[in-house]
mmCIF file of C-alpha atoms in Angstrom:
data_model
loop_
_atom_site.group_PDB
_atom_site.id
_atom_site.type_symbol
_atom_site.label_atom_id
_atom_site.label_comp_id
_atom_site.label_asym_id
_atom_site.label_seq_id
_atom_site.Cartn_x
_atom_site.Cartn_y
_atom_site.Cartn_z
ATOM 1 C CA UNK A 94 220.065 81.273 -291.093
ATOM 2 C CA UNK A 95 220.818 83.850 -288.553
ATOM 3 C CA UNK A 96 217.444 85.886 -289.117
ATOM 4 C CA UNK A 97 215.551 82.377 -288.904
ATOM 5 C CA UNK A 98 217.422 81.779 -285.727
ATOM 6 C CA UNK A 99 216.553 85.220 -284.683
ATOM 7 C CA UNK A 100 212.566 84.869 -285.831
ATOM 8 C CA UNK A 101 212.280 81.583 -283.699
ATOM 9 C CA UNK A 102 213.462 83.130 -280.431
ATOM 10 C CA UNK A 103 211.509 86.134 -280.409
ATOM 11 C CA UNK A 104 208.793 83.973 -281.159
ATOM 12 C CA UNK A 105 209.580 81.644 -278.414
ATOM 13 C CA UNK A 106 209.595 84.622 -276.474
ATOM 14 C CA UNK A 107 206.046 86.129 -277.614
ATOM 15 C CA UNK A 108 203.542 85.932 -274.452
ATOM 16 C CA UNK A 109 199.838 87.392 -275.263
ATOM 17 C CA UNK A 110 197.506 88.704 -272.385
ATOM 18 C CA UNK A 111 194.245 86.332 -274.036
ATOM 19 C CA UNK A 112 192.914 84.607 -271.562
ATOM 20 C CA UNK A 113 190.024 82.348 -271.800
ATOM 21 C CA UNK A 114 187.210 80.194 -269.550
ATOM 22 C CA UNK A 115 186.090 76.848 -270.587
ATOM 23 C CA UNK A 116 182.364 76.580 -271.266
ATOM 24 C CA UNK A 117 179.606 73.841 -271.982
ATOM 25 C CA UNK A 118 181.208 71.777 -274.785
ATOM 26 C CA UNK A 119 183.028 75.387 -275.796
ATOM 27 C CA UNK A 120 185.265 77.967 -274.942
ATOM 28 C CA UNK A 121 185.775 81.528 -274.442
ATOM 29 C CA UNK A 122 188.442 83.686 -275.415
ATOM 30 C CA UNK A 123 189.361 86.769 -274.201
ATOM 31 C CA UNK A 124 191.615 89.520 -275.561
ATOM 32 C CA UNK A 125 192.084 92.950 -275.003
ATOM 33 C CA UNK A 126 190.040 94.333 -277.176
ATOM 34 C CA UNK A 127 187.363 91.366 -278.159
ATOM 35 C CA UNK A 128 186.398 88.295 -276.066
ATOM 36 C CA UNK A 129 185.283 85.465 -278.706
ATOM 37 C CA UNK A 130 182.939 82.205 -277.957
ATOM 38 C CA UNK A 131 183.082 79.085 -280.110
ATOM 39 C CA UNK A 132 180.358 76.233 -278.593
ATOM 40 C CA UNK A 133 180.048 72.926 -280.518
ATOM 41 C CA UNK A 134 176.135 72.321 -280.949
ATOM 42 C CA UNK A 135 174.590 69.652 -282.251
ATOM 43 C CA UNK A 136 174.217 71.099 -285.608
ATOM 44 C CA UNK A 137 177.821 72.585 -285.903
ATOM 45 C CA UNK A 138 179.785 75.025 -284.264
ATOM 46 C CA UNK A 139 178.045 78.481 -283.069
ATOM 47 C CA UNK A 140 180.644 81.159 -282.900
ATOM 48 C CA UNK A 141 180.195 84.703 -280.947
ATOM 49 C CA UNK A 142 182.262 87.575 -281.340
ATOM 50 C CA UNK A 143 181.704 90.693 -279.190
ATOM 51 C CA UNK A 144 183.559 94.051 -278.289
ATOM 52 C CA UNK A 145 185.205 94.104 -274.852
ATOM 53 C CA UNK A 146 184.222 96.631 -272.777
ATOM 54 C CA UNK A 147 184.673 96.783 -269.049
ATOM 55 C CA UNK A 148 182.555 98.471 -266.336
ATOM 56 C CA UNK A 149 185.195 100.587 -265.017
ATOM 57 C CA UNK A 150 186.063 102.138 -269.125
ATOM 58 C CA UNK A 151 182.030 103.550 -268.082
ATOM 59 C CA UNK A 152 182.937 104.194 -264.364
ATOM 60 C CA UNK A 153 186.604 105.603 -264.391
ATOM 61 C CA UNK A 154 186.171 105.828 -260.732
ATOM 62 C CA UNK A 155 185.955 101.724 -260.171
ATOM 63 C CA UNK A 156 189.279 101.411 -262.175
ATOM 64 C CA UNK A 157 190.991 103.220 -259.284
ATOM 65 C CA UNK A 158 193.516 101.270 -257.087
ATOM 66 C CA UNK A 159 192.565 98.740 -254.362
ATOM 67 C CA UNK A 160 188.775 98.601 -255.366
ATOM 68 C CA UNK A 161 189.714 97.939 -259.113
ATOM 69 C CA UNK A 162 191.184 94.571 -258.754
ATOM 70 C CA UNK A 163 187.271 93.785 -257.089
ATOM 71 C CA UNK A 164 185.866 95.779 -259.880
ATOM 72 C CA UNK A 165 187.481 93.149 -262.115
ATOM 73 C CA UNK A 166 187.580 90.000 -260.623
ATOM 74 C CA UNK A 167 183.235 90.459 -260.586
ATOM 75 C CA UNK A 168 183.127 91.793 -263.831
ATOM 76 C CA UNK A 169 185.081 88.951 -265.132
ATOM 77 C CA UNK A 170 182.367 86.558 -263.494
ATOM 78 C CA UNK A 171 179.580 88.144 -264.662
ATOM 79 C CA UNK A 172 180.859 87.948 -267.851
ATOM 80 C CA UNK A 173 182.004 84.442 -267.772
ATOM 81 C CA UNK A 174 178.578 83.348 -266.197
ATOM 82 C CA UNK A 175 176.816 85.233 -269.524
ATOM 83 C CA UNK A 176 179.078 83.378 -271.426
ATOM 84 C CA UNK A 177 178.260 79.868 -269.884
ATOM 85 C CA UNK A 178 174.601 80.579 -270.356
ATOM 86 C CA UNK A 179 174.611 81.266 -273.840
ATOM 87 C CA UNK A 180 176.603 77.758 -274.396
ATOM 88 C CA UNK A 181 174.058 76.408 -272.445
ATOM 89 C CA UNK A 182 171.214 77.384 -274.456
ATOM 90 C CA UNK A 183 172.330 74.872 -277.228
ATOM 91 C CA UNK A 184 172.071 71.816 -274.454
ATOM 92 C CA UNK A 185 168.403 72.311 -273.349
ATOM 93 C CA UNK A 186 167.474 69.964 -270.494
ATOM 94 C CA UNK A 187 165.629 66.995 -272.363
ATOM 95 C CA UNK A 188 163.925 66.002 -268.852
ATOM 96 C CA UNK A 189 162.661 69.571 -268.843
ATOM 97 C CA UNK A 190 159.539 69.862 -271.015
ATOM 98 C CA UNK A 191 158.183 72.890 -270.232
ATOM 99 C CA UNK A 192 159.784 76.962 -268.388
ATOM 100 C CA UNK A 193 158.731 76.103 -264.350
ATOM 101 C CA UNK A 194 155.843 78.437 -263.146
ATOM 102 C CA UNK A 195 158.616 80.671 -261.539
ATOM 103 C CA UNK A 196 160.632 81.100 -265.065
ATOM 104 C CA UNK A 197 157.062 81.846 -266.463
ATOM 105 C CA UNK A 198 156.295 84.577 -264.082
ATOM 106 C CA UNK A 199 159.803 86.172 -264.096
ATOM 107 C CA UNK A 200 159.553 86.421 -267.930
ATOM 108 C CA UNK A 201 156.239 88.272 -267.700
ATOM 109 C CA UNK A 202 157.235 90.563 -264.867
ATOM 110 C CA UNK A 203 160.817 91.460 -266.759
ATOM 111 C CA UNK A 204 160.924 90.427 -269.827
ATOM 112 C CA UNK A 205 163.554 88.056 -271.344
ATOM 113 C CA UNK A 206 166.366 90.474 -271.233
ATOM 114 C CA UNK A 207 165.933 91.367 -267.543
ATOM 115 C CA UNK A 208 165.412 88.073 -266.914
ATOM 116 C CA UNK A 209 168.642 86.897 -268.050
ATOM 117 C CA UNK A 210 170.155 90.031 -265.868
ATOM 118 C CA UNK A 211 168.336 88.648 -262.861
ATOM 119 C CA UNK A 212 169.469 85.503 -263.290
ATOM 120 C CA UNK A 213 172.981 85.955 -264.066
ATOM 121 C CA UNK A 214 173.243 88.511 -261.054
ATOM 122 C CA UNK A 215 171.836 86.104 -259.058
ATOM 123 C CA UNK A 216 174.184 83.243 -259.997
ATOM 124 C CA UNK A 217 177.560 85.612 -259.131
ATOM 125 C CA UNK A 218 175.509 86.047 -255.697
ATOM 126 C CA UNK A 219 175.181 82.832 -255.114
ATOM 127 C CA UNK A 220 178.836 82.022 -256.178
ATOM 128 C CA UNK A 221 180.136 84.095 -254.153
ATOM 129 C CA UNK A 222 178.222 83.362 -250.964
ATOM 130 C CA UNK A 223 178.706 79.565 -251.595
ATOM 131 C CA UNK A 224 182.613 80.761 -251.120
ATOM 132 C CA UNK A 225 181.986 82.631 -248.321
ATOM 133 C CA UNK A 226 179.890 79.968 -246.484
ATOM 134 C CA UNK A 227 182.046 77.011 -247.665
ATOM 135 C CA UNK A 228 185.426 78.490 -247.382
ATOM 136 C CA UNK A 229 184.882 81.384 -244.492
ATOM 137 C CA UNK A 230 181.749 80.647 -241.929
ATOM 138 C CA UNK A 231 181.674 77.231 -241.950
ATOM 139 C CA UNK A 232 185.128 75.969 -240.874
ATOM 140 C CA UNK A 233 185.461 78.775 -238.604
ATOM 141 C CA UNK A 234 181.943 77.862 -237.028
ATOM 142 C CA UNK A 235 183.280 73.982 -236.597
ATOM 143 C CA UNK A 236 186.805 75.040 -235.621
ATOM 144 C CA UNK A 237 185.114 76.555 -232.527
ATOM 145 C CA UNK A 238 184.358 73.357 -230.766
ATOM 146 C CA UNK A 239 187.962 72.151 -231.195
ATOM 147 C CA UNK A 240 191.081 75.101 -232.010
ATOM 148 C CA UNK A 241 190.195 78.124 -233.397
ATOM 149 C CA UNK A 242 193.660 78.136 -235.174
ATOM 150 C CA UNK A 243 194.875 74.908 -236.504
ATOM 151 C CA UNK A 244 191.973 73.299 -236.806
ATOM 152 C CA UNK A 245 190.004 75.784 -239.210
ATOM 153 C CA UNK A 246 192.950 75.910 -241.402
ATOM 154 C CA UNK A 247 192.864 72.074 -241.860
ATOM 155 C CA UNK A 248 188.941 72.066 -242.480
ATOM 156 C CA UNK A 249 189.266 74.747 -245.088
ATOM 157 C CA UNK A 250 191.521 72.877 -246.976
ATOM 158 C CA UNK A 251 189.479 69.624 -246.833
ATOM 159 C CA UNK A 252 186.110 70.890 -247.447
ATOM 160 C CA UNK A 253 188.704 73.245 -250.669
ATOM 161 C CA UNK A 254 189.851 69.618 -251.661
ATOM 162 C CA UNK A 255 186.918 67.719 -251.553
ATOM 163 C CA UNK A 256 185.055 70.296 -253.093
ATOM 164 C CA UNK A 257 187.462 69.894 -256.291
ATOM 165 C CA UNK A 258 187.585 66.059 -256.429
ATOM 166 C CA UNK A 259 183.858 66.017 -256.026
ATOM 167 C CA UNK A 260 183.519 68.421 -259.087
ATOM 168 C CA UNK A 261 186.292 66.741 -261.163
ATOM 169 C CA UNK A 262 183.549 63.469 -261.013
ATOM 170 C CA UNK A 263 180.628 64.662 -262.352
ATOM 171 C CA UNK A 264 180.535 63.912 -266.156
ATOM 172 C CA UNK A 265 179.324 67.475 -267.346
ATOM 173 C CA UNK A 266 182.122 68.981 -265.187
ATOM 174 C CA UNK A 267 184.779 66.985 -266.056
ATOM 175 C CA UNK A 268 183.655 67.744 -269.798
ATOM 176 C CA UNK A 269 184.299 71.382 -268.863
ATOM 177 C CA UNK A 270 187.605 70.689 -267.263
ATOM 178 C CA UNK A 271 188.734 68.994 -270.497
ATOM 179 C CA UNK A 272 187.588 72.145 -272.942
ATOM 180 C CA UNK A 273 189.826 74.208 -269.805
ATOM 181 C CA UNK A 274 192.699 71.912 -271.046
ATOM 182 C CA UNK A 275 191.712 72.868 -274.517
ATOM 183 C CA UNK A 276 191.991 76.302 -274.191
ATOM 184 C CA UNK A 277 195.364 76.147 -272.660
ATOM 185 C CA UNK A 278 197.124 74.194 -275.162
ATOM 186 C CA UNK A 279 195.408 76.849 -277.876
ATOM 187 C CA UNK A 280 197.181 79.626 -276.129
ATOM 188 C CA UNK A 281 200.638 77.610 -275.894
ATOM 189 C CA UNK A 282 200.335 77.169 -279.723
ATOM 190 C CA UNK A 283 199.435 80.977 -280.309
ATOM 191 C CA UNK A 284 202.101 81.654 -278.520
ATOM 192 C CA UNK A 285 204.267 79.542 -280.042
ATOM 193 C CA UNK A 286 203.691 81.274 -283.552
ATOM 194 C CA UNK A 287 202.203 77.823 -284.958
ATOM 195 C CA UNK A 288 199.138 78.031 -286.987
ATOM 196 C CA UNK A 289 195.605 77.387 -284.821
ATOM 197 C CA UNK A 290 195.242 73.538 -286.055
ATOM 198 C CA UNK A 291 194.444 70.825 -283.998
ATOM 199 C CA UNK A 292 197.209 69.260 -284.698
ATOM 200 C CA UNK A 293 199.653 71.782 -283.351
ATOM 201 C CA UNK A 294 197.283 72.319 -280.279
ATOM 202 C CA UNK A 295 197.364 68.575 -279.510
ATOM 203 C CA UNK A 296 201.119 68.570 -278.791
ATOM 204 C CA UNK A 297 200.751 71.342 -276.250
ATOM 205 C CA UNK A 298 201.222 71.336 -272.743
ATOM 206 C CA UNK A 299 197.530 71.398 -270.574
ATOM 207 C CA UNK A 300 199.097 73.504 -267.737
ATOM 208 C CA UNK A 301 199.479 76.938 -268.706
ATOM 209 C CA UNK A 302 201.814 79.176 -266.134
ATOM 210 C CA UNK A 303 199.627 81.941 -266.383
ATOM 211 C CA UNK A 304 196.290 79.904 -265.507
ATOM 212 C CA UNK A 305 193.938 81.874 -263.569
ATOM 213 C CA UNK A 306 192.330 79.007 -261.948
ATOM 214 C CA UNK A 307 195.616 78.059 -260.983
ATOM 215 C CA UNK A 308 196.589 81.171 -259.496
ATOM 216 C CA UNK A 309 193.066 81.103 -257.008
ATOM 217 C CA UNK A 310 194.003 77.205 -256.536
ATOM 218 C CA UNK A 311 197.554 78.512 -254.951
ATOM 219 C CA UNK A 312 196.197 82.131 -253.630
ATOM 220 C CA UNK A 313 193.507 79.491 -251.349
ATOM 221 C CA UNK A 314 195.984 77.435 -249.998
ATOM 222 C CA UNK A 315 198.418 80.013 -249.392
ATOM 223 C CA UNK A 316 195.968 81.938 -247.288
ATOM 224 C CA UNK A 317 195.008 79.082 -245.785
ATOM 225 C CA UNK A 318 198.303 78.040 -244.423
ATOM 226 C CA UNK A 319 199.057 81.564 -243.601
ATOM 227 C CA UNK A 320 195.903 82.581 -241.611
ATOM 228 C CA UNK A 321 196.872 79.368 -238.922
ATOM 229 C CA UNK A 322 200.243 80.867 -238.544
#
């Protein structure tokens, strides 16, 4: 009885670093080693497993401190964007009939492969100059007219707000919100020691304390509040 008592705790006490990123009716998991996709097609699931390997294990210099934690966080997006493209290649858009003149001459002036580099360098872009309009330029540009200090804080966190509410209601997001729920309550009961059934998962919490959306949600708003002080 005493070694049973003694497995349960340290498994109570097991923590993993997998992480993972919710995807187009799918999810990916991350480890150290391997990352691991699993979409639900129409015709079954399609699973993906891939080697790991980061930019700065190729560049030792970008895994040095201060710019590493950069390094990383675009990495991560890059790879997460790849990841959300490949699920989305088993939902084609049925209003689409036909690659637009512009996918057709990108193809023939790069190729497929270099196409998909394009665009998924061009989607990180875009994400993170959305942020920067959004989040930096714009509230401090309407903040002007009124209190530079107060003011902008309050219109970051309304435009931050509205932004997620306006997500959260959009049916294809709110899909991918609910696989993000998923993947947390898979981690809970991995860490838990239970076997990976759905059953076990389903009796999981959604909230995970090591969420990395939830840590930019509170990172935001803590900046926020601190940049009016």
């Amino acid at each position: 009885m005493a070694e049973e008592a003694k497995n349960k705790a340290s498994a109570s006490k097991f923590r993993t670093s997998i992480g993972g990123q919710a995807l187009i009716e799918g999810v990916l998991m991350r480890g150290p080693g391997k990352q691991a996709i699993v979409v639900r097609s129409p015709d079954g699931l399609v699973e993906k497993v891939e080697e790991l390997t980061l930019v700065r294990d190729k560049y030792p210099v970008l895994g040095l401190p201060i710019i590493r934690g950069a390094v990383t966080f675009v990495d991560s997006m890059v790879k997460g964007v790849k990841a959300l493209m490949f699920s989305a290649d088993y939902f084609p858009d049925e209003d689409v009939a036909e690659p637009s003149k512009f996918d057709q001459w990108l193809e023939k002036k790069l190729g497929n492969e270099k196409m998909q580099k394009f665009i998924t360098a061009l989607a990180v872009f875009l994400s993170l100059g959305l942020t920067i309009l959004l989040f930096f330029l714009l509230p401090t540009f309407l903040a002007g007219f009124i209190d530079p200090y107060m003011v902008e804080s309050v219109i970051k966190l309304v435009i931050f707000f509205a932004y997620m509410i306006l997500c959260s209601k959009q049916k294809d997001i709110y899909r991918v919100f609910q696989y993000h729920g998923a993947e947390h309550k898979t981690i809970f009961c991995y860490e838990a020691g239970l076997p990976l059934t759905v059953e076990n998962c389903r009796i999981q919490p959604r909230h995970h304390p090591r969420c990395g959306t939830s840590f930019l949600f509170v990172v935001v708003v803590v900046s926020i509040l601190v940049s009016s002080l």
